[in-house]
């Protein structure tokens, strides 16, 4: 199974697209990713593209721990998030692209599209390490 976690408006054919029940977008399954008991087994690939920053840090830790239990022994997780430090550097340099302004706070395009923490590569790496993921 290939999971697209928190798919939002990024539905991917041939993947199992999941998001919260109240999200207004197409999905294959409504799942609250904040639970410690996710419903899958034998997951070969899991993609978390711009989803972790929309959860509180405590919920990210719970989700990452639960997801490890769902994975096949050779399963892989890919995490993508905004780079708040890059946006801040661009702002200081006066070269911030207006399309990047939502990096710090989220796009607010639908309920749940706000950021709960300032996502950085280091922050994601630390969460993955704390929850037992290996690079």
Coordinates of N, CA and C in Angstrom, one line a residue:
X1 N 0.8 -1.2 0.0 CA 0.0 0.0 0.0 C 0.9 1.2 0.0
X2 N 0.5 2.2 -0.8 CA 1.1 3.5 -0.8 C 0.2 4.6 -0.3
X3 N 0.5 5.2 0.8 CA -0.3 6.2 1.5 C 0.1 7.6 1.2
X4 N -0.9 8.4 0.9 CA -0.7 9.9 0.7 C -1.4 10.5 1.9
X5 N -0.6 10.8 3.0 CA -1.2 11.3 4.3 C -1.5 12.7 4.2
X6 N -2.7 13.1 4.7 CA -3.1 14.5 4.7 C -3.1 15.0 3.3
X7 N -3.8 14.3 2.4 CA -3.7 14.6 1.0 C -4.2 16.0 0.6
X8 N -5.1 16.6 1.4 CA -5.6 17.9 1.1 C -6.1 18.0 -0.4
X9 N -5.6 19.0 -1.1 CA -6.0 19.1 -2.5 C -5.1 18.5 -3.5
X10 N -4.3 17.5 -3.0 CA -3.3 16.8 -3.8 C -3.6 15.3 -3.9
X11 N -4.7 15.0 -4.5 CA -5.1 13.6 -4.7 C -4.2 13.0 -5.7
X12 N -3.7 11.8 -5.4 CA -2.7 11.1 -6.3 C -3.3 9.7 -6.7
X13 N -3.6 9.6 -8.0 CA -4.1 8.3 -8.5 C -3.1 7.2 -8.2
X14 N -3.6 6.0 -7.9 CA -2.8 4.8 -7.6 C -2.2 4.8 -6.2
X15 N -2.5 5.9 -5.4 CA -2.1 5.9 -4.0 C -3.4 5.9 -3.2
X16 N -3.3 5.6 -1.9 CA -4.4 5.6 -1.0 C -4.4 7.0 -0.3
X17 N -5.3 7.9 -0.7 CA -5.3 9.2 -0.2 C -6.2 9.4 1.0
X18 N -5.6 9.9 2.1 CA -6.3 10.0 3.3 C -6.2 11.4 3.9
X19 N -7.3 11.8 4.6 CA -7.3 13.1 5.2 C -8.4 13.1 6.2
X20 N -8.5 14.2 7.0 CA -9.6 14.3 8.0 C -11.0 14.3 7.3
X21 N -12.0 13.8 8.0 CA -13.3 13.8 7.5 C -13.8 15.1 7.1
X22 N -13.5 16.2 7.8 CA -14.0 17.5 7.5 C -13.3 18.3 6.4
X23 N -12.3 17.7 5.8 CA -11.6 18.3 4.7 C -12.4 18.3 3.5
X24 N -12.5 19.4 2.8 CA -13.4 19.5 1.6 C -12.9 18.9 0.3
X25 N -11.9 18.1 0.4 CA -11.2 17.6 -0.8 C -11.5 16.1 -1.0
X26 N -11.3 15.6 -2.2 CA -11.4 14.2 -2.5 C -10.4 13.4 -1.7
X27 N -10.8 12.3 -1.2 CA -10.0 11.4 -0.5 C -10.5 10.0 -0.6
X28 N -9.7 9.0 -0.3 CA -10.2 7.6 -0.4 C -10.6 7.1 1.0
X29 N -10.1 7.8 2.0 CA -10.5 7.4 3.4 C -10.3 8.6 4.3
X30 N -11.3 8.7 5.2 CA -11.2 9.7 6.3 C -10.6 9.1 7.5
X31 N -9.4 9.7 7.9 CA -8.7 9.2 9.1 C -8.2 10.4 9.8
X32 N -8.3 10.3 11.2 CA -7.7 11.3 12.0 C -6.2 10.8 12.3
X33 N -5.3 11.5 11.7 CA -3.9 11.1 11.8 C -3.3 11.3 13.2
X34 N -4.0 11.9 14.1 CA -3.5 12.2 15.4 C -3.7 11.0 16.4
X35 N -4.3 9.9 15.9 CA -4.5 8.8 16.8 C -3.3 7.9 16.9
X36 N -3.2 7.1 18.0 CA -2.1 6.2 18.2 C -2.4 4.9 17.6
X37 N -3.5 4.7 16.9 CA -3.9 3.4 16.3 C -4.3 3.6 14.9
X38 N -3.4 3.8 14.0 CA -3.7 4.0 12.5 C -4.2 2.6 12.0
X39 N -5.1 2.6 11.0 CA -5.7 1.4 10.5 C -5.0 0.5 9.5
X40 N -3.8 0.8 9.2 CA -3.1 0.1 8.1 C -2.1 -0.9 8.5
X41 N -1.7 -1.8 7.6 CA -0.6 -2.7 7.9 C 0.1 -2.9 6.5
X42 N 1.4 -3.2 6.6 CA 2.2 -3.5 5.4 C 2.3 -2.3 4.4
X43 N 2.4 -1.1 5.0 CA 2.5 0.1 4.1 C 4.0 0.1 3.5
X44 N 4.0 0.1 2.2 CA 5.3 0.2 1.5 C 5.9 1.6 1.4
X45 N 5.0 2.5 1.2 CA 5.4 3.9 1.0 C 4.4 4.8 1.7
X46 N 4.9 5.8 2.5 CA 4.0 6.8 3.0 C 4.5 8.2 2.7
X47 N 3.7 9.0 2.2 CA 4.1 10.4 1.8 C 3.3 11.4 2.7
X48 N 4.1 12.2 3.4 CA 3.5 13.2 4.3 C 3.9 14.6 3.7
X49 N 3.2 15.1 2.7 CA 3.6 16.3 2.0 C 2.8 17.5 2.6
X50 N 3.5 18.3 3.3 CA 2.9 19.5 3.9 C 1.7 19.2 4.7
X51 N 1.9 18.2 5.6 CA 0.9 17.8 6.6 C 1.4 18.0 8.0
X52 N 2.6 17.7 8.3 CA 3.1 17.7 9.7 C 2.9 19.0 10.4
X53 N 3.2 20.1 9.6 CA 3.1 21.4 10.2 C 1.7 21.9 10.6
X54 N 0.7 21.1 10.1 CA -0.7 21.4 10.4 C -1.2 20.7 11.6
X55 N -0.3 19.9 12.2 CA -0.7 19.2 13.5 C 0.2 19.8 14.6
X56 N -0.3 19.8 15.8 CA 0.5 20.2 17.0 C 1.6 19.2 17.1
X57 N 2.8 19.7 17.6 CA 4.0 18.8 17.7 C 3.7 17.5 18.4
X58 N 2.9 17.6 19.5 CA 2.5 16.4 20.3 C 1.8 15.4 19.4
X59 N 0.9 15.9 18.5 CA 0.2 15.0 17.6 C 1.1 14.4 16.5
X60 N 2.1 15.2 16.1 CA 3.0 14.7 15.1 C 3.8 13.5 15.7
X61 N 4.2 13.6 16.9 CA 5.0 12.5 17.5 C 4.1 11.3 17.6
X62 N 2.8 11.4 18.1 CA 1.9 10.3 18.2 C 1.7 9.7 16.8
X63 N 1.5 10.5 15.8 CA 1.3 10.0 14.4 C 2.5 9.2 13.9
X64 N 3.7 9.8 14.0 CA 4.9 9.2 13.5 C 5.1 7.8 14.2
X65 N 4.9 7.8 15.5 CA 5.0 6.5 16.3 C 4.0 5.5 15.7
X66 N 2.8 5.9 15.6 CA 1.7 5.0 15.1 C 2.0 4.5 13.7
X67 N 2.5 5.4 12.8 CA 2.8 5.1 11.4 C 3.9 4.0 11.3
X68 N 4.9 4.1 12.2 CA 6.0 3.1 12.2 C 5.4 1.7 12.3
X69 N 4.4 1.5 13.1 CA 3.8 0.2 13.4 C 3.0 -0.3 12.1
X70 N 2.7 0.6 11.2 CA 1.9 0.3 10.0 C 2.8 -0.1 8.9
X71 N 4.1 0.2 8.9 CA 4.9 0.0 7.8 C 5.4 -1.4 7.6
X72 N 5.6 -1.8 6.3 CA 6.3 -3.0 6.0 C 7.7 -2.9 6.5
X73 N 8.4 -4.0 6.6 CA 9.8 -4.0 7.2 C 10.7 -3.1 6.3
X74 N 10.4 -3.1 5.0 CA 11.3 -2.3 4.1 C 10.5 -1.0 3.6
X75 N 9.5 -0.6 4.4 CA 8.7 0.6 4.0 C 9.5 1.9 4.1
X76 N 9.1 2.8 3.4 CA 9.7 4.1 3.4 C 8.7 5.3 3.6
X77 N 9.2 6.3 4.3 CA 8.4 7.5 4.6 C 9.1 8.7 4.0
X78 N 8.4 9.5 3.3 CA 8.9 10.7 2.8 C 8.1 11.9 3.4
X79 N 8.8 12.8 4.0 CA 8.2 14.0 4.6 C 8.7 15.2 3.9
X80 N 7.7 16.1 3.6 CA 8.0 17.4 2.9 C 7.3 18.4 3.7
X81 N 8.0 19.5 3.9 CA 7.3 20.6 4.7 C 7.9 22.0 4.2
X82 N 7.3 23.0 4.6 CA 7.8 24.4 4.2 C 9.1 24.6 5.0
X83 N 9.9 25.5 4.5 CA 11.2 25.9 5.1 C 11.0 27.3 5.6
X84 N 10.6 27.4 6.9 CA 10.4 28.7 7.5 C 11.7 29.5 7.6
X85 N 12.8 28.9 7.9 CA 14.0 29.6 8.0 C 14.4 30.2 6.6
X86 N 14.1 29.5 5.5 CA 14.4 30.1 4.2 C 13.6 31.3 4.0
X87 N 12.3 31.2 4.3 CA 11.4 32.4 4.1 C 11.8 33.6 5.0
X88 N 12.2 33.3 6.2 CA 12.7 34.4 7.1 C 13.9 35.1 6.5
X89 N 14.9 34.3 6.0 CA 16.1 34.8 5.4 C 15.7 35.7 4.2
X90 N 14.8 35.2 3.4 CA 14.4 36.0 2.2 C 13.7 37.3 2.6
X91 N 12.9 37.3 3.7 CA 12.3 38.5 4.2 C 13.3 39.5 4.7
X92 N 14.3 39.0 5.4 CA 15.4 39.9 5.9 C 16.1 40.5 4.7
X93 N 16.4 39.7 3.7 CA 17.1 40.2 2.5 C 16.2 41.1 1.6
X94 N 14.9 41.1 1.9 CA 14.0 41.9 1.1 C 13.7 41.3 -0.2
X95 N 13.8 40.0 -0.3 CA 13.5 39.2 -1.6 C 12.5 38.2 -1.4
X96 N 11.6 38.3 -0.4 CA 10.6 37.3 -0.1 C 9.6 37.4 -1.2
X97 N 9.4 36.2 -1.9 CA 8.4 36.1 -2.9 C 7.0 36.0 -2.2
X98 N 6.0 36.8 -2.7 CA 4.7 36.8 -2.0 C 4.1 35.4 -2.0
X99 N 4.5 34.5 -2.9 CA 3.9 33.2 -2.8 C 4.4 32.4 -1.6
X100 N 5.5 32.9 -1.0 CA 6.1 32.2 0.2 C 5.6 32.7 1.5
X101 N 4.7 33.7 1.5 CA 4.3 34.3 2.8 C 3.5 33.4 3.7
X102 N 2.9 32.3 3.1 CA 2.1 31.4 3.9 C 3.0 30.4 4.6
X103 N 4.3 30.4 4.3 CA 5.1 29.4 4.9 C 5.1 29.4 6.5
X104 N 5.0 30.6 7.0 CA 5.0 30.7 8.5 C 3.7 30.3 9.1
X105 N 2.6 30.8 8.5 CA 1.3 30.6 9.2 C 0.3 29.7 8.5
X106 N 0.6 29.3 7.3 CA -0.3 28.4 6.5 C -1.1 29.3 5.6
X107 N -1.8 28.6 4.7 CA -2.6 29.3 3.7 C -4.0 29.7 4.1
X108 N -4.5 29.1 5.1 CA -5.9 29.4 5.6 C -6.9 29.3 4.4
X109 N -6.7 28.4 3.6 CA -7.6 28.2 2.4 C -8.9 27.4 2.8
X110 N -8.8 26.6 3.9 CA -9.9 25.8 4.4 C -9.6 25.5 5.9
X111 N -10.6 25.0 6.6 CA -10.3 24.7 8.1 C -9.2 23.7 8.2
X112 N -8.2 24.0 9.1 CA -7.1 23.1 9.3 C -5.9 23.5 8.4
X113 N -6.0 24.5 7.6 CA -4.9 24.9 6.7 C -4.0 26.0 7.4
X114 N -4.0 25.9 8.7 CA -3.1 26.8 9.4 C -1.9 26.0 10.0
X115 N -0.8 26.7 10.1 CA 0.4 26.0 10.7 C 0.4 26.0 12.2
X116 N 0.7 24.9 12.8 CA 0.7 24.8 14.3 C 2.1 25.0 14.9
X117 N 3.1 25.0 14.1 CA 4.5 25.2 14.5 C 5.3 25.6 13.4
X118 N 6.5 26.2 13.6 CA 7.3 26.7 12.6 C 8.2 25.6 12.0
X119 N 7.8 25.1 10.9 CA 8.4 23.9 10.3 C 9.8 24.2 9.8
X120 N 10.8 23.4 10.2 CA 12.1 23.5 9.6 C 12.6 22.1 9.4
X121 N 13.6 22.0 8.5 CA 14.2 20.7 8.2 C 14.7 20.1 9.5
X122 N 15.4 20.9 10.4 CA 15.9 20.4 11.6 C 14.8 19.9 12.6
X123 N 13.7 20.6 12.6 CA 12.6 20.2 13.5 C 12.0 18.9 13.0
X124 N 11.8 18.7 11.7 CA 11.3 17.5 11.2 C 12.3 16.3 11.5
X125 N 13.5 16.6 11.3 CA 14.6 15.5 11.5 C 14.5 15.1 13.0
X126 N 14.5 16.0 13.9 CA 14.4 15.7 15.3 C 13.2 14.9 15.7
X127 N 12.0 15.2 15.1 CA 10.8 14.5 15.4 C 10.9 13.0 14.8
X128 N 11.5 12.9 13.7 CA 11.7 11.6 13.1 C 12.7 10.7 14.0
X129 N 13.7 11.3 14.4 CA 14.7 10.6 15.3 C 14.0 10.2 16.6
X130 N 13.3 11.1 17.2 CA 12.7 10.9 18.5 C 11.7 9.7 18.4
X131 N 11.0 9.6 17.3 CA 10.0 8.6 17.1 C 10.5 7.3 16.5
X132 N 11.9 7.2 16.4 CA 12.5 5.9 16.0 C 12.7 5.7 14.5
X133 N 12.4 6.7 13.6 CA 12.6 6.5 12.2 C 14.1 6.6 11.9
X134 N 14.6 5.9 11.0 CA 16.0 5.9 10.6 C 16.1 6.5 9.2
X135 N 17.2 7.3 8.9 CA 17.3 7.8 7.6 C 18.1 6.9 6.7

